[in-house]
Short mmCIF file of C-alpha atoms and ligand atoms in Angstrom, two decimals:
data_model
loop_
_atom_site.label_atom_id
_atom_site.label_comp_id
_atom_site.label_asym_id
_atom_site.label_seq_id
_atom_site.Cartn_x
_atom_site.Cartn_y
_atom_site.Cartn_z
CA MET V 1 47.79 -44.85 45.60
CA ALA V 2 46.92 -47.90 43.60
CA THR V 3 49.65 -50.43 43.51
CA ALA V 4 50.31 -52.25 40.29
CA ALA V 5 49.14 -55.80 40.43
CA ILE V 6 52.06 -58.10 40.90
CA PRO V 7 51.99 -60.50 37.96
CA GLN V 8 51.38 -63.99 39.26
CA ALA V 9 52.65 -67.01 37.43
CA ALA V 10 49.70 -69.10 36.30
CA PRO V 11 49.37 -72.00 38.72
CA VAL V 12 50.97 -75.02 37.12
CA VAL V 13 48.63 -77.95 36.90
CA LEU V 14 50.86 -80.74 38.05
CA PRO V 15 49.89 -84.29 37.13
CA ARG V 16 49.46 -86.32 40.30
CA HIS V 17 50.24 -89.62 38.62
CA VAL V 18 52.53 -90.02 35.61
CA ALA V 19 53.13 -93.37 33.94
CA ILE V 20 55.82 -94.07 31.38
CA ILE V 21 56.17 -96.80 28.77
CA MET V 22 59.97 -96.81 28.65
CA ASP V 23 60.53 -97.89 25.07
CA GLY V 24 63.41 -97.71 22.61
CA ASN V 25 66.38 -99.20 24.47
CA GLY V 26 67.06 -101.70 21.69
CA ARG V 27 66.93 -99.09 18.94
CA TRP V 28 69.17 -96.78 20.96
CA ALA V 29 71.77 -99.56 21.10
CA ALA V 30 71.32 -100.55 17.46
CA ALA V 31 71.93 -96.96 16.36
CA ARG V 32 75.32 -97.20 18.08
CA ARG V 33 76.04 -100.73 16.81
CA LEU V 34 75.94 -101.91 20.40
CA PRO V 35 74.26 -105.03 21.77
CA ARG V 36 70.66 -104.49 22.96
CA ALA V 37 71.80 -105.13 26.54
CA MET V 38 73.78 -101.88 26.41
CA GLY V 39 70.58 -100.06 25.55
CA HIS V 40 68.89 -101.51 28.62
CA ARG V 41 71.90 -100.54 30.72
CA ALA V 42 71.66 -96.95 29.44
CA GLY V 43 67.92 -97.10 30.11
CA VAL V 44 68.58 -97.64 33.81
CA GLU V 45 70.36 -94.27 33.89
CA SER V 46 67.18 -92.69 32.56
CA VAL V 47 65.15 -94.46 35.24
CA ARG V 48 67.43 -92.95 37.85
CA ALA V 49 67.28 -89.44 36.34
CA VAL V 50 63.53 -89.49 35.78
CA THR V 51 62.60 -90.87 39.21
CA ARG V 52 64.72 -88.12 40.80
CA ALA V 53 63.17 -85.47 38.55
CA ALA V 54 59.66 -86.67 39.40
CA ARG V 55 60.44 -86.18 43.08
CA THR V 56 61.87 -82.70 42.45
CA LEU V 57 58.81 -81.72 40.44
CA GLY V 58 56.54 -82.93 43.22
CA ILE V 59 54.76 -85.67 41.30
CA GLU V 60 52.92 -87.89 43.76
CA ALA V 61 53.17 -91.12 41.84
CA LEU V 62 55.36 -92.34 39.00
CA THR V 63 54.65 -95.68 37.37
CA LEU V 64 57.27 -97.21 35.10
CA TYR V 65 56.60 -100.05 32.66
CA ALA V 66 59.76 -102.12 32.97
CA PHE V 67 58.68 -105.61 31.85
CA SER V 68 55.40 -106.56 30.25
CA SER V 69 53.71 -109.95 30.49
CA GLU V 70 54.48 -110.24 26.76
CA ASN V 71 58.20 -109.55 27.16
CA TRP V 72 58.70 -113.26 27.96
CA ARG V 73 58.61 -113.65 24.17
CA ARG V 74 62.12 -112.20 23.99
CA PRO V 75 65.25 -114.37 23.85
CA ALA V 76 66.22 -115.89 27.22
CA GLU V 77 69.54 -114.06 27.10
CA GLU V 78 67.85 -110.66 26.88
CA ILE V 79 65.41 -111.55 29.68
CA GLY V 80 68.35 -112.70 31.82
CA GLY V 81 70.10 -109.40 31.15
CA LEU V 82 67.01 -107.45 32.21
CA MET V 83 66.80 -109.45 35.45
CA LYS V 84 70.45 -108.67 36.15
CA LEU V 85 69.84 -104.96 35.62
CA LEU V 86 66.81 -105.05 37.88
CA LYS V 87 68.90 -106.58 40.64
CA LEU V 88 71.64 -104.02 40.06
CA PHE V 89 69.11 -101.18 40.22
CA ILE V 90 67.68 -102.40 43.52
CA ARG V 91 71.15 -102.96 45.00
CA ASN V 92 72.40 -99.52 43.93
CA ASP V 93 69.33 -97.38 44.42
CA LEU V 94 67.35 -98.85 47.28
CA ALA V 95 69.22 -96.84 49.93
CA GLU V 96 68.36 -93.61 48.13
CA LEU V 97 64.71 -94.58 47.81
CA VAL V 98 64.56 -95.41 51.52
CA ARG V 99 66.29 -92.15 52.41
CA GLU V 100 63.97 -90.10 50.21
CA GLY V 101 60.90 -91.67 51.76
CA VAL V 102 59.79 -93.24 48.47
CA GLN V 103 56.99 -95.76 48.67
CA LEU V 104 57.96 -98.53 46.30
CA ARG V 105 55.16 -100.55 44.67
CA VAL V 106 55.20 -103.33 42.12
CA LEU V 107 52.41 -103.85 39.61
CA GLY V 108 52.25 -107.26 37.98
CA ASP V 109 53.05 -110.83 38.88
CA TYR V 110 56.73 -110.41 39.77
CA ARG V 111 56.67 -113.72 41.60
CA ARG V 112 57.19 -115.39 38.23
CA PHE V 113 60.69 -113.90 38.15
CA PRO V 114 63.75 -115.90 39.30
CA ALA V 115 63.80 -116.56 43.05
CA ASP V 116 66.76 -114.27 43.78
CA VAL V 117 65.04 -111.37 42.01
CA VAL V 118 61.79 -112.00 43.90
CA GLU V 119 63.73 -112.03 47.16
CA LEU V 120 65.38 -108.67 46.39
CA ILE V 121 62.05 -107.13 45.38
CA ASP V 122 60.34 -108.37 48.54
CA ASP V 123 63.16 -106.94 50.62
CA ALA V 124 62.93 -103.59 48.79
CA LEU V 125 59.15 -103.51 49.34
CA ALA V 126 59.62 -104.29 53.02
CA GLN V 127 62.28 -101.60 53.46
CA THR V 128 60.13 -98.91 51.84
CA GLY V 129 56.83 -100.16 53.25
CA GLY V 130 56.68 -97.61 56.06
CA ASN V 131 57.59 -94.64 53.86
CA ARG V 132 55.16 -91.80 53.31
CA GLY V 133 56.78 -89.93 50.40
CA PRO V 134 56.17 -90.12 46.66
CA ILE V 135 55.14 -93.43 45.13
CA LEU V 136 57.37 -95.23 42.64
CA ALA V 137 55.45 -98.09 41.06
CA ILE V 138 57.35 -100.43 38.79
CA ALA V 139 55.39 -102.67 36.44
CA LEU V 140 57.09 -106.06 36.33
CA ASN V 141 55.50 -108.90 34.40
CA TYR V 142 52.48 -106.62 34.20
CA GLY V 143 49.66 -106.89 31.69
CA ALA V 144 46.51 -104.80 31.88
CA GLN V 145 44.30 -107.54 30.45
CA SER V 146 45.39 -110.03 33.15
CA GLU V 147 44.83 -107.33 35.75
CA LEU V 148 41.25 -106.95 34.52
CA VAL V 149 40.77 -110.71 34.28
CA GLU V 150 41.89 -111.04 37.91
CA ALA V 151 39.50 -108.27 38.94
CA ALA V 152 36.61 -110.00 37.16
CA ARG V 153 37.49 -113.31 38.81
CA ALA V 154 37.64 -111.79 42.29
CA LEU V 155 34.28 -110.09 41.87
CA ALA V 156 32.70 -113.20 40.33
CA ALA V 157 33.95 -115.33 43.23
CA ARG V 158 32.28 -113.01 45.71
CA ALA V 159 29.10 -112.93 43.66
CA ALA V 160 29.07 -116.74 43.51
CA THR V 161 29.07 -117.01 47.31
CA GLY V 162 26.28 -114.45 47.53
CA ALA V 163 28.55 -111.91 49.27
CA LEU V 164 28.24 -109.50 46.36
CA ASP V 165 25.17 -108.51 44.37
CA PRO V 166 26.16 -108.49 40.66
CA ALA V 167 23.97 -105.43 40.21
CA ALA V 168 26.18 -103.61 42.72
CA ILE V 169 29.30 -104.00 40.57
CA ASP V 170 30.22 -100.58 39.28
CA ALA V 171 33.39 -98.82 38.10
CA ASP V 172 34.48 -98.19 41.69
CA ALA V 173 34.11 -101.88 42.50
CA ILE V 174 36.36 -102.78 39.58
CA GLU V 175 38.87 -100.08 40.42
CA ALA V 176 39.09 -101.39 43.98
CA GLN V 177 40.37 -104.69 42.52
CA LEU V 178 43.07 -103.16 40.34
CA GLU V 179 46.72 -103.16 41.30
CA THR V 180 46.71 -99.37 41.12
CA ARG V 181 43.95 -99.05 43.73
CA GLU V 182 46.18 -97.17 46.15
CA LEU V 183 47.60 -94.82 43.52
CA PRO V 184 46.12 -91.45 42.51
CA PRO V 185 44.17 -91.44 39.23
CA LEU V 186 46.43 -91.62 36.18
CA ASP V 187 46.83 -88.12 34.73
CA LEU V 188 49.59 -88.45 32.16
CA LEU V 189 50.77 -91.47 30.19
CA ILE V 190 54.02 -91.02 28.26
CA ARG V 191 55.49 -93.42 25.70
CA THR V 192 58.96 -92.87 24.35
CA SER V 193 60.51 -94.06 21.05
CA GLY V 194 57.79 -92.93 18.65
CA GLU V 195 55.54 -95.99 18.98
CA GLN V 196 51.94 -94.99 19.47
CA ARG V 197 50.30 -97.89 21.27
CA LEU V 198 49.65 -98.93 24.85
CA SER V 199 51.10 -102.46 24.64
CA ASN V 200 48.76 -103.79 27.34
CA PHE V 201 49.65 -101.08 29.89
CA LEU V 202 47.09 -99.53 32.28
CA LEU V 203 44.18 -99.96 29.87
CA TRP V 204 41.49 -99.20 32.43
CA GLN V 205 43.44 -96.42 34.14
CA ALA V 206 44.15 -94.66 30.84
CA ALA V 207 40.45 -93.99 30.22
CA TYR V 208 40.86 -90.24 30.77
CA ALA V 209 44.63 -89.91 31.05
CA GLU V 210 46.38 -87.46 28.77
CA LEU V 211 48.55 -89.37 26.32
CA LEU V 212 51.93 -88.10 25.21
CA PHE V 213 53.97 -89.89 22.58
CA VAL V 214 57.52 -88.63 22.14
CA ASP V 215 60.10 -89.72 19.58
CA THR V 216 62.96 -89.66 22.08
CA LEU V 217 64.36 -93.11 22.79
CA TRP V 218 64.20 -94.06 26.46
CA PRO V 219 67.98 -93.89 27.14
CA ASP V 220 67.93 -90.30 25.81
CA PHE V 221 64.95 -89.30 27.96
CA GLY V 222 65.97 -87.30 31.03
CA ALA V 223 64.89 -84.82 33.66
CA ASP V 224 64.33 -82.05 31.08
CA ASP V 225 62.10 -84.29 29.00
CA LEU V 226 59.97 -85.09 32.03
CA ALA V 227 59.72 -81.38 32.84
CA ALA V 228 58.68 -80.71 29.21
CA ALA V 229 56.07 -83.46 29.41
CA VAL V 230 54.67 -81.95 32.61
CA GLU V 231 54.52 -78.55 30.90
CA ALA V 232 52.71 -80.05 27.93
CA PHE V 233 50.25 -81.65 30.34
CA ALA V 234 49.58 -78.27 31.97
CA ARG V 235 48.55 -76.89 28.56
CA ARG V 236 46.05 -79.68 27.90
CA GLN V 237 42.39 -79.04 28.50
CA ARG V 238 40.71 -82.01 30.10
CA ARG V 239 36.99 -82.25 29.58
CA TYR V 240 35.90 -85.71 30.73
CA GLY V 241 33.05 -85.61 28.26
CA GLY V 242 31.77 -82.24 29.45
CA LEU V 243 32.28 -78.83 27.95
C1 IPE G 1 62.07 -101.07 26.22
O1 IPE G 1 62.98 -101.05 25.18
C2 IPE G 1 62.54 -101.91 27.36
C3 IPE G 1 61.78 -103.14 27.58
C4 IPE G 1 60.75 -103.54 26.92
C5 IPE G 1 62.24 -104.00 28.65
P1 IPE G 1 62.92 -102.14 24.04
O2 IPE G 1 63.81 -103.27 24.41
O3 IPE G 1 61.52 -102.51 23.72
O4 IPE G 1 63.57 -101.33 22.83
P2 IPE G 1 63.13 -101.38 21.31
O5 IPE G 1 61.67 -101.14 21.24
O6 IPE G 1 63.50 -102.74 20.81
O7 IPE G 1 63.93 -100.29 20.68
C1 IPE G 2 56.34 -102.15 26.10
O1 IPE G 2 57.38 -102.12 25.18
C2 IPE G 2 56.82 -102.78 27.37
C3 IPE G 2 57.81 -102.02 28.11
C4 IPE G 2 58.28 -100.83 27.81
C5 IPE G 2 58.29 -102.67 29.30
P1 IPE G 2 57.54 -103.25 24.08
O2 IPE G 2 58.72 -102.86 23.27
O3 IPE G 2 57.57 -104.59 24.71
O4 IPE G 2 56.18 -103.11 23.25
P2 IPE G 2 55.81 -103.58 21.78
O5 IPE G 2 56.20 -105.02 21.67
O6 IPE G 2 56.62 -102.73 20.83
O7 IPE G 2 54.36 -103.32 21.65
MG1 MG G 3 60.15 -101.83 22.41
#
C-alpha cells in the first residue's frame, strides 16, 4: 500500500550573518516628547531582545551598528550618554553572553572611546574570547571607508617591502584585511527607521547581501521583527549575477 507522502516544510534558508543599522532612537523619543537619550535607552532593550532572538533562530553571526565614525558629529552630551549606555549594557549583559557561549567581536576603532569604556570592552572581549557559540559583533566607531583605507595601506606596505606582488592582490586579499575577516559572508543587512542608505556601514561586505529597509524605529524592533526579516530573506532569490 502506498503511503501518502508526508508533507515536508520547505527548508528555511537561514541567513548565516545578519547585520543591522539600528536607526531611529531619536525619532522614537521625539514622538513621545522625550529626550533623545531615552530613545537610546529604549534601543538597548531592542539590542537585548534581538541578540537573544538571533541566538534562538540559530543565526551564526549578528553585527550591530552602534556608533559610526561619523557619530562624533553629535553633541558631546549625546555621545556621553551613548558611552554610559554601552557601559551599562556590558555590565548587565556580559554574564549572559559568557554563559551562552557568545563570541563577542568589535568592529571599528573603539580605542578612541574614553579609557573606562575601552577597559570594559577589552575585559568583555577577554571573557568571551574562548567561546565557540554564535558571534555578536558590535560596530563601535566603525566606518567602512576607513576599514578599506586601512586594508589598502596594509597591502601597500607589504607591496613596498617586496613581500607582496601587487598583481597578486585580489578580492580575497582585501577581504583578509577587513575587520569582518573571521565572520561568515554577510547575507542580510537590515536598516530600521525608514532611511534607505548605508551610512558608511559594511560597504564591501554588502556587495551581494540582501538589503531590507523597514519603517519600524529601532526601539520598536523586537524578536518578531527579526523573525519576519529572516522569513523575508528566505523568500529572496539570490543570483550573484547568474541566472
Ligand atoms: C540610532 O538612532 C542610534 C545611533 C546612531 C547611535 P539615532 O540616534 O540615529 O536616531 P534618529 O535617526 O535621530 O531617529
Ligand atoms: C547610522 O545611523 C549609524 C548607526 C545606526 C550607529 P545615523 O543616524 O548616524 O545615520 P545618518 O546620519 O542618518 O546617515
Ligand atoms: Mg539616525
